[in-house]
PDB file of C-alpha atoms in Angstrom:
ATOM      1  CA  LYS A 287      -0.275  -0.130  -0.331  1.00  0.00           C
ATOM      2  CA  ALA A 288       1.374   3.637  -1.068  1.00  0.00           C
ATOM      3  CA  GLY A 289       2.660   5.289   2.025  1.00  0.00           C
ATOM      4  CA  VAL A 290       2.046   9.538   2.484  1.00  0.00           C
ATOM      5  CA  THR A 291       2.469  11.384   0.037  1.00  0.00           C
ATOM      6  CA  GLN A 292       3.806  15.085  -0.512  1.00  0.00           C
ATOM      7  CA  THR A 293       3.916  17.511  -3.304  1.00  0.00           C
ATOM      8  CA  PRO A 294       5.822  19.092  -4.565  1.00  0.00           C
ATOM      9  CA  ARG A 295       9.632  17.872  -3.015  1.00  0.00           C
ATOM     10  CA  TYR A 296      11.508  20.836  -3.751  1.00  0.00           C
ATOM     11  CA  LEU A 297      10.252  24.483  -4.061  1.00  0.00           C
ATOM     12  CA  ILE A 298      11.790  28.080  -3.753  1.00  0.00           C
ATOM     13  CA  LYS A 299       9.700  30.921  -3.320  1.00  0.00           C
ATOM     14  CA  THR A 300      10.014  34.720  -2.656  1.00  0.00           C
ATOM     15  CA  ARG A 301       9.394  36.512   0.622  1.00  0.00           C
ATOM     16  CA  GLY A 302       6.027  37.900   0.229  1.00  0.00           C
ATOM     17  CA  GLN A 303       4.309  35.516  -2.199  1.00  0.00           C
ATOM     18  CA  GLN A 304       2.554  32.390  -1.241  1.00  0.00           C
ATOM     19  CA  VAL A 305       2.799  28.612  -1.282  1.00  0.00           C
ATOM     20  CA  THR A 306       0.683  25.301  -1.417  1.00  0.00           C
ATOM     21  CA  LEU A 307       1.589  22.095  -0.145  1.00  0.00           C
ATOM     22  CA  SER A 308      -0.567  18.921  -1.183  1.00  0.00           C
ATOM     23  CA  CYS A 309      -0.810  15.648   1.272  1.00  0.00           C
ATOM     24  CA  SER A 310      -2.067  12.199   0.348  1.00  0.00           C
ATOM     25  CA  PRO A 311      -2.281   9.970   3.299  1.00  0.00           C
ATOM     26  CA  ILE A 312      -2.328   6.786   3.352  1.00  0.00           C
ATOM     27  CA  SER A 313      -5.553   4.811   1.507  1.00  0.00           C
ATOM     28  CA  GLY A 314      -7.782   4.167   4.320  1.00  0.00           C
ATOM     29  CA  HIS A 315      -6.376   6.948   6.973  1.00  0.00           C
ATOM     30  CA  ARG A 316      -8.510   9.497   7.530  1.00  0.00           C
ATOM     31  CA  SER A 317      -6.915  11.800   9.549  1.00  0.00           C
ATOM     32  CA  VAL A 318      -4.030  14.089   8.141  1.00  0.00           C
ATOM     33  CA  SER A 319      -1.486  16.789  10.432  1.00  0.00           C
ATOM     34  CA  TRP A 320       1.028  19.031   9.454  1.00  0.00           C
ATOM     35  CA  TYR A 321       4.340  19.530  10.891  1.00  0.00           C
ATOM     36  CA  GLN A 322       7.385  22.391  10.464  1.00  0.00           C
ATOM     37  CA  GLN A 323      10.097  20.769  10.899  1.00  0.00           C
ATOM     38  CA  THR A 324      13.405  23.347  11.167  1.00  0.00           C
ATOM     39  CA  PRO A 325      16.935  23.438  12.769  1.00  0.00           C
ATOM     40  CA  GLY A 326      16.054  26.388  15.908  1.00  0.00           C
ATOM     41  CA  GLN A 327      12.701  24.949  16.535  1.00  0.00           C
ATOM     42  CA  GLY A 328      12.943  21.148  15.813  1.00  0.00           C
ATOM     43  CA  LEU A 329       9.569  19.522  15.169  1.00  0.00           C
ATOM     44  CA  GLN A 330       5.864  21.130  15.664  1.00  0.00           C
ATOM     45  CA  PHE A 331       2.880  20.582  15.055  1.00  0.00           C
ATOM     46  CA  LEU A 332       0.782  23.181  12.552  1.00  0.00           C
ATOM     47  CA  PHE A 333      -2.543  21.389  12.666  1.00  0.00           C
ATOM     48  CA  GLU A 334      -4.784  17.955  11.996  1.00  0.00           C
ATOM     49  CA  TYR A 335      -7.793  17.372   9.958  1.00  0.00           C
ATOM     50  CA  PHE A 336     -10.104  14.928  10.246  1.00  0.00           C
ATOM     51  CA  SER A 337     -13.234  14.360   7.967  1.00  0.00           C
ATOM     52  CA  GLU A 338     -12.335  17.037   6.295  1.00  0.00           C
ATOM     53  CA  THR A 339     -12.488  19.547  10.109  1.00  0.00           C
ATOM     54  CA  GLN A 340      -9.622  21.224  12.087  1.00  0.00           C
ATOM     55  CA  ARG A 341      -9.183  18.590  15.033  1.00  0.00           C
ATOM     56  CA  ASN A 342      -6.395  20.465  16.091  1.00  0.00           C
ATOM     57  CA  LYS A 343      -4.217  23.187  16.156  1.00  0.00           C
ATOM     58  CA  GLY A 344      -1.028  24.300  17.006  1.00  0.00           C
ATOM     59  CA  ASN A 345       0.177  27.396  17.027  1.00  0.00           C
ATOM     60  CA  PHE A 346       1.094  29.496  14.122  1.00  0.00           C
ATOM     61  CA  PRO A 347       0.386  32.679  13.075  1.00  0.00           C
ATOM     62  CA  GLY A 348      -2.954  32.672  11.248  1.00  0.00           C
ATOM     63  CA  ARG A 349      -0.617  32.901   7.887  1.00  0.00           C
ATOM     64  CA  PHE A 350      -0.571  28.993   7.794  1.00  0.00           C
ATOM     65  CA  SER A 351      -3.750  27.630   7.083  1.00  0.00           C
ATOM     66  CA  GLY A 352      -4.895  23.602   6.112  1.00  0.00           C
ATOM     67  CA  ARG A 353      -7.526  22.120   4.509  1.00  0.00           C
ATOM     68  CA  GLN A 354      -8.956  18.614   3.944  1.00  0.00           C
ATOM     69  CA  PHE A 355     -10.960  17.155   0.978  1.00  0.00           C
ATOM     70  CA  SER A 356     -13.682  14.540   1.148  1.00  0.00           C
ATOM     71  CA  ASN A 357     -11.224  11.998  -0.399  1.00  0.00           C
ATOM     72  CA  SER A 358      -8.835  12.642   2.760  1.00  0.00           C
ATOM     73  CA  ARG A 359      -6.275  14.490   0.742  1.00  0.00           C
ATOM     74  CA  SER A 360      -5.316  17.770   2.415  1.00  0.00           C
ATOM     75  CA  GLU A 361      -3.291  21.080   1.353  1.00  0.00           C
ATOM     76  CA  MET A 362      -1.661  23.036   3.362  1.00  0.00           C
ATOM     77  CA  ASN A 363      -1.259  26.997   2.230  1.00  0.00           C
ATOM     78  CA  VAL A 364       1.432  29.827   3.577  1.00  0.00           C
ATOM     79  CA  SER A 365       0.590  33.228   2.720  1.00  0.00           C
ATOM     80  CA  THR A 366       2.567  36.319   2.783  1.00  0.00           C
ATOM     81  CA  LEU A 367       5.954  33.925   3.485  1.00  0.00           C
ATOM     82  CA  GLU A 368       8.988  35.083   5.638  1.00  0.00           C
ATOM     83  CA  LEU A 369      12.473  33.698   5.695  1.00  0.00           C
ATOM     84  CA  GLY A 370      11.612  32.252   8.976  1.00  0.00           C
ATOM     85  CA  ASP A 371       9.708  30.147   7.213  1.00  0.00           C
ATOM     86  CA  SER A 372      11.710  27.800   5.550  1.00  0.00           C
ATOM     87  CA  ALA A 373      11.605  24.675   6.300  1.00  0.00           C
ATOM     88  CA  LEU A 374      10.777  20.611   6.222  1.00  0.00           C
ATOM     89  CA  TYR A 375       6.860  20.633   6.295  1.00  0.00           C
ATOM     90  CA  LEU A 376       5.982  17.318   6.996  1.00  0.00           C
ATOM     91  CA  CYS A 377       2.285  15.547   6.632  1.00  0.00           C
ATOM     92  CA  ALA A 378       1.385  12.686   8.598  1.00  0.00           C
ATOM     93  CA  SER A 379      -1.501  10.660   8.312  1.00  0.00           C
ATOM     94  CA  ASN A 380      -2.955   7.798  10.490  1.00  0.00           C
ATOM     95  CA  SER A 381      -6.865   5.858  11.077  1.00  0.00           C
ATOM     96  CA  GLY A 382      -7.967   8.636  12.539  1.00  0.00           C
ATOM     97  CA  ALA A 383      -7.948   6.261  15.754  1.00  0.00           C
ATOM     98  CA  ALA A 384      -6.181   8.255  18.697  1.00  0.00           C
ATOM     99  CA  GLY A 385      -3.092   6.514  19.720  1.00  0.00           C
ATOM    100  CA  ASN A 386      -2.864   4.946  16.364  1.00  0.00           C
ATOM    101  CA  THR A 387       0.769   4.880  14.465  1.00  0.00           C
ATOM    102  CA  ILE A 388       1.061   8.411  12.865  1.00  0.00           C
ATOM    103  CA  TYR A 389       3.440   7.891   8.855  1.00  0.00           C
ATOM    104  CA  PHE A 390       5.003  10.588   8.025  1.00  0.00           C
ATOM    105  CA  GLY A 391       5.981  11.345   4.190  1.00  0.00           C
ATOM    106  CA  GLU A 392       8.728  12.973   2.859  1.00  0.00           C
ATOM    107  CA  GLY A 393       7.974  15.886   3.321  1.00  0.00           C
ATOM    108  CA  SER A 394       8.351  19.236   1.410  1.00  0.00           C
ATOM    109  CA  TRP A 395      11.431  21.164   1.648  1.00  0.00           C
ATOM    110  CA  LEU A 396      10.605  24.782   1.890  1.00  0.00           C
ATOM    111  CA  THR A 397      13.098  28.048   0.985  1.00  0.00           C
ATOM    112  CA  VAL A 398      12.175  31.477   1.257  1.00  0.00           C
ATOM    113  CA  VAL A 399      14.358  34.379  -0.923  1.00  0.00           C
TER     114      VAL A 399
ATOM    115  CA  GLY B 288       0.068  22.838  26.533  1.00  0.00           C
ATOM    116  CA  GLU B 289       2.561  19.687  26.587  1.00  0.00           C
ATOM    117  CA  ASN B 290       6.353  20.037  26.674  1.00  0.00           C
ATOM    118  CA  VAL B 291       8.444  17.002  26.065  1.00  0.00           C
ATOM    119  CA  GLU B 292      12.292  17.009  26.926  1.00  0.00           C
ATOM    120  CA  GLN B 293      14.546  14.984  25.426  1.00  0.00           C
ATOM    121  CA  HIS B 294      18.581  14.270  26.511  1.00  0.00           C
ATOM    122  CA  PRO B 295      20.908  14.040  25.004  1.00  0.00           C
ATOM    123  CA  SER B 296      20.756  16.161  22.532  1.00  0.00           C
ATOM    124  CA  THR B 297      23.968  14.239  21.252  1.00  0.00           C
ATOM    125  CA  LEU B 298      25.146  10.523  21.348  1.00  0.00           C
ATOM    126  CA  SER B 299      28.630   9.239  20.405  1.00  0.00           C
ATOM    127  CA  VAL B 300      28.879   5.577  21.290  1.00  0.00           C
ATOM    128  CA  GLN B 301      30.949   2.950  20.346  1.00  0.00           C
ATOM    129  CA  GLU B 302      29.586  -0.019  17.334  1.00  0.00           C
ATOM    130  CA  GLY B 303      28.197  -2.866  20.151  1.00  0.00           C
ATOM    131  CA  ASP B 304      27.796  -0.866  23.110  1.00  0.00           C
ATOM    132  CA  SER B 305      24.486   0.028  24.177  1.00  0.00           C
ATOM    133  CA  ALA B 306      22.960   3.397  23.904  1.00  0.00           C
ATOM    134  CA  VAL B 307      19.932   5.180  26.113  1.00  0.00           C
ATOM    135  CA  ILE B 308      18.010   8.237  25.351  1.00  0.00           C
ATOM    136  CA  LYS B 309      15.942   9.675  28.033  1.00  0.00           C
ATOM    137  CA  CYS B 310      12.672  12.087  27.519  1.00  0.00           C
ATOM    138  CA  THR B 311      10.478  13.637  29.951  1.00  0.00           C
ATOM    139  CA  TYR B 312       7.137  15.197  29.549  1.00  0.00           C
ATOM    140  CA  SER B 313       4.639  17.932  31.004  1.00  0.00           C
ATOM    141  CA  ASP B 314       1.302  16.829  30.690  1.00  0.00           C
ATOM    142  CA  SER B 315      -0.396  13.911  32.791  1.00  0.00           C
ATOM    143  CA  ALA B 316      -2.676  13.637  30.592  1.00  0.00           C
ATOM    144  CA  SER B 317      -0.651  12.132  27.422  1.00  0.00           C
ATOM    145  CA  ASN B 318      -0.548   8.621  26.982  1.00  0.00           C
ATOM    146  CA  TYR B 319       0.690   7.756  24.084  1.00  0.00           C
ATOM    147  CA  PHE B 320       4.736   7.843  23.456  1.00  0.00           C
ATOM    148  CA  PRO B 321       5.995   7.054  20.105  1.00  0.00           C
ATOM    149  CA  TRP B 322       9.702   7.382  19.286  1.00  0.00           C
ATOM    150  CA  TYR B 323      11.239   7.970  15.506  1.00  0.00           C
ATOM    151  CA  LYS B 324      13.843   7.728  13.785  1.00  0.00           C
ATOM    152  CA  GLN B 325      15.252  10.223  11.235  1.00  0.00           C
ATOM    153  CA  GLU B 326      18.324   9.684   9.025  1.00  0.00           C
ATOM    154  CA  LEU B 327      19.979  12.423   7.092  1.00  0.00           C
ATOM    155  CA  GLY B 328      17.166  13.661   4.552  1.00  0.00           C
ATOM    156  CA  LYS B 329      14.590  11.470   5.072  1.00  0.00           C
ATOM    157  CA  ARG B 330      11.201  11.413   6.569  1.00  0.00           C
ATOM    158  CA  PRO B 331      10.204  10.437  10.613  1.00  0.00           C
ATOM    159  CA  GLN B 332      10.161   6.542  11.088  1.00  0.00           C
ATOM    160  CA  LEU B 333       8.298   5.348  13.882  1.00  0.00           C
ATOM    161  CA  ILE B 334      10.621   2.547  15.699  1.00  0.00           C
ATOM    162  CA  ILE B 335       8.637   2.117  19.049  1.00  0.00           C
ATOM    163  CA  ASP B 336       6.052   3.036  20.824  1.00  0.00           C
ATOM    164  CA  ILE B 337       3.996   2.683  23.751  1.00  0.00           C
ATOM    165  CA  ARG B 338       0.872   2.802  25.421  1.00  0.00           C
ATOM    166  CA  SER B 339       0.691   4.118  29.328  1.00  0.00           C
ATOM    167  CA  ASN B 340      -0.720   0.984  30.394  1.00  0.00           C
ATOM    168  CA  VAL B 341       2.229  -0.540  29.382  1.00  0.00           C
ATOM    169  CA  GLY B 342       5.678  -0.033  31.864  1.00  0.00           C
ATOM    170  CA  GLU B 343       7.936  -2.049  28.798  1.00  0.00           C
ATOM    171  CA  LYS B 344       8.075  -2.930  25.176  1.00  0.00           C
ATOM    172  CA  LYS B 345      10.473  -4.607  23.286  1.00  0.00           C
ATOM    173  CA  ASP B 346      11.373  -5.263  19.207  1.00  0.00           C
ATOM    174  CA  GLN B 347      14.579  -6.875  19.529  1.00  0.00           C
ATOM    175  CA  ARG B 348      17.326  -4.570  20.326  1.00  0.00           C
ATOM    176  CA  ILE B 349      15.147  -1.398  20.658  1.00  0.00           C
ATOM    177  CA  ALA B 350      13.151  -1.195  24.011  1.00  0.00           C
ATOM    178  CA  VAL B 351      11.337   1.816  25.461  1.00  0.00           C
ATOM    179  CA  THR B 352      10.805   2.419  29.184  1.00  0.00           C
ATOM    180  CA  LEU B 353       7.563   4.324  30.542  1.00  0.00           C
ATOM    181  CA  ASN B 354       7.326   5.967  33.750  1.00  0.00           C
ATOM    182  CA  LYS B 355       3.872   7.452  34.782  1.00  0.00           C
ATOM    183  CA  THR B 356       4.257   8.808  37.825  1.00  0.00           C
ATOM    184  CA  ALA B 357       7.881  10.090  37.368  1.00  0.00           C
ATOM    185  CA  LYS B 358       6.610  10.985  34.038  1.00  0.00           C
ATOM    186  CA  HIS B 359       9.888   9.893  31.844  1.00  0.00           C
ATOM    187  CA  PHE B 360       9.780   7.675  28.949  1.00  0.00           C
ATOM    188  CA  SER B 361      13.439   6.241  27.581  1.00  0.00           C
ATOM    189  CA  LEU B 362      14.439   4.293  24.682  1.00  0.00           C
ATOM    190  CA  HIS B 363      16.725   1.609  25.256  1.00  0.00           C
ATOM    191  CA  ILE B 364      19.064   0.504  21.939  1.00  0.00           C
ATOM    192  CA  THR B 365      21.262  -2.393  22.561  1.00  0.00           C
ATOM    193  CA  GLU B 366      23.953  -3.800  20.180  1.00  0.00           C
ATOM    194  CA  THR B 367      24.490  -0.391  18.544  1.00  0.00           C
ATOM    195  CA  GLN B 368      25.982  -0.775  14.839  1.00  0.00           C
ATOM    196  CA  PRO B 369      26.906   1.749  12.506  1.00  0.00           C
ATOM    197  CA  GLU B 370      23.216   2.037  10.768  1.00  0.00           C
ATOM    198  CA  ASP B 371      21.693   3.435  13.740  1.00  0.00           C
ATOM    199  CA  SER B 372      23.300   6.050  13.158  1.00  0.00           C
ATOM    200  CA  ALA B 373      20.607   9.152  12.693  1.00  0.00           C
ATOM    201  CA  VAL B 374      18.151  11.676  14.766  1.00  0.00           C
ATOM    202  CA  TYR B 375      16.112  10.212  16.738  1.00  0.00           C
ATOM    203  CA  PHE B 376      12.771  11.980  18.509  1.00  0.00           C
ATOM    204  CA  CYS B 377      10.789  11.111  21.096  1.00  0.00           C
ATOM    205  CA  ALA B 378       6.675  12.188  21.162  1.00  0.00           C
ATOM    206  CA  ALA B 379       3.932  12.552  23.180  1.00  0.00           C
ATOM    207  CA  SER B 380       0.072  12.747  22.977  1.00  0.00           C
ATOM    208  CA  LYS B 381      -3.297  13.101  24.524  1.00  0.00           C
ATOM    209  CA  GLY B 382      -5.801   9.988  23.531  1.00  0.00           C
ATOM    210  CA  ASN B 383      -8.704  11.927  24.054  1.00  0.00           C
ATOM    211  CA  ALA B 384      -7.493  15.097  21.761  1.00  0.00           C
ATOM    212  CA  GLY B 385      -6.087  13.925  18.299  1.00  0.00           C
ATOM    213  CA  ASN B 386      -3.432  12.698  16.488  1.00  0.00           C
ATOM    214  CA  MET B 387      -1.407  15.954  17.512  1.00  0.00           C
ATOM    215  CA  LEU B 388       2.492  14.534  18.106  1.00  0.00           C
ATOM    216  CA  THR B 389       4.674  16.838  20.795  1.00  0.00           C
ATOM    217  CA  PHE B 390       7.826  16.392  20.063  1.00  0.00           C
ATOM    218  CA  GLY B 391      11.206  16.368  22.162  1.00  0.00           C
ATOM    219  CA  GLY B 392      14.331  17.781  20.781  1.00  0.00           C
ATOM    220  CA  GLY B 393      15.862  14.913  19.608  1.00  0.00           C
ATOM    221  CA  THR B 394      19.298  13.290  19.543  1.00  0.00           C
ATOM    222  CA  ARG B 395      21.530  12.996  17.376  1.00  0.00           C
ATOM    223  CA  LEU B 396      22.812   8.805  17.379  1.00  0.00           C
ATOM    224  CA  MET B 397      26.641   8.858  16.278  1.00  0.00           C
ATOM    225  CA  VAL B 398      27.468   4.690  16.041  1.00  0.00           C
ATOM    226  CA  LYS B 399      31.659   4.777  15.636  1.00  0.00           C
ATOM    227  CA  PRO B 400      32.305   1.466  13.999  1.00  0.00           C
TER     228      PRO B 400
END
């Protein structure tokens, strides 16, 4: 069974632009969560979606948003990009039941210049 | 919110020795504790997890122990091999709060041949 798939894998954006990242969860998984990974801040939770509804939200500004579609695929958007948004953005999925294994995608490497 | 601290940040061992990484958490409601291994440029991969109704779990050379009273859990790797070299992350989540993981800061493990 295919794993968590993220696109694009690498991208470069300019300050002030916006970016949309996509995530396809493992087939049958209904929960999708997003994490930001940077050398300085480590792995930080952005938000989680379950059945098209945001179930949890981390401490990120409103420039970070997401959504989930009826097929469980998810997108996250970052508007008005800042240099500090340069990071690896990881998507993770699981069945939706709390405490079940969470599987990560390979991530999208975002560089803001 | 939950806070997870992880020690040490770097760990160097000789091949064949054991490695121990420790984490503490702050929220007594946390009940799911996974450990992830992340190789350079790759996704975090689950290596073992433990739930709060269990004190210890083993999988071949890897074991995790949990002390709910003291709110700490540890990863033990025996007979280390060069391929164990990676960054290891501990995490915690509350089962009734969806799938939001709070990660520790990571431990860079180097196994010298």
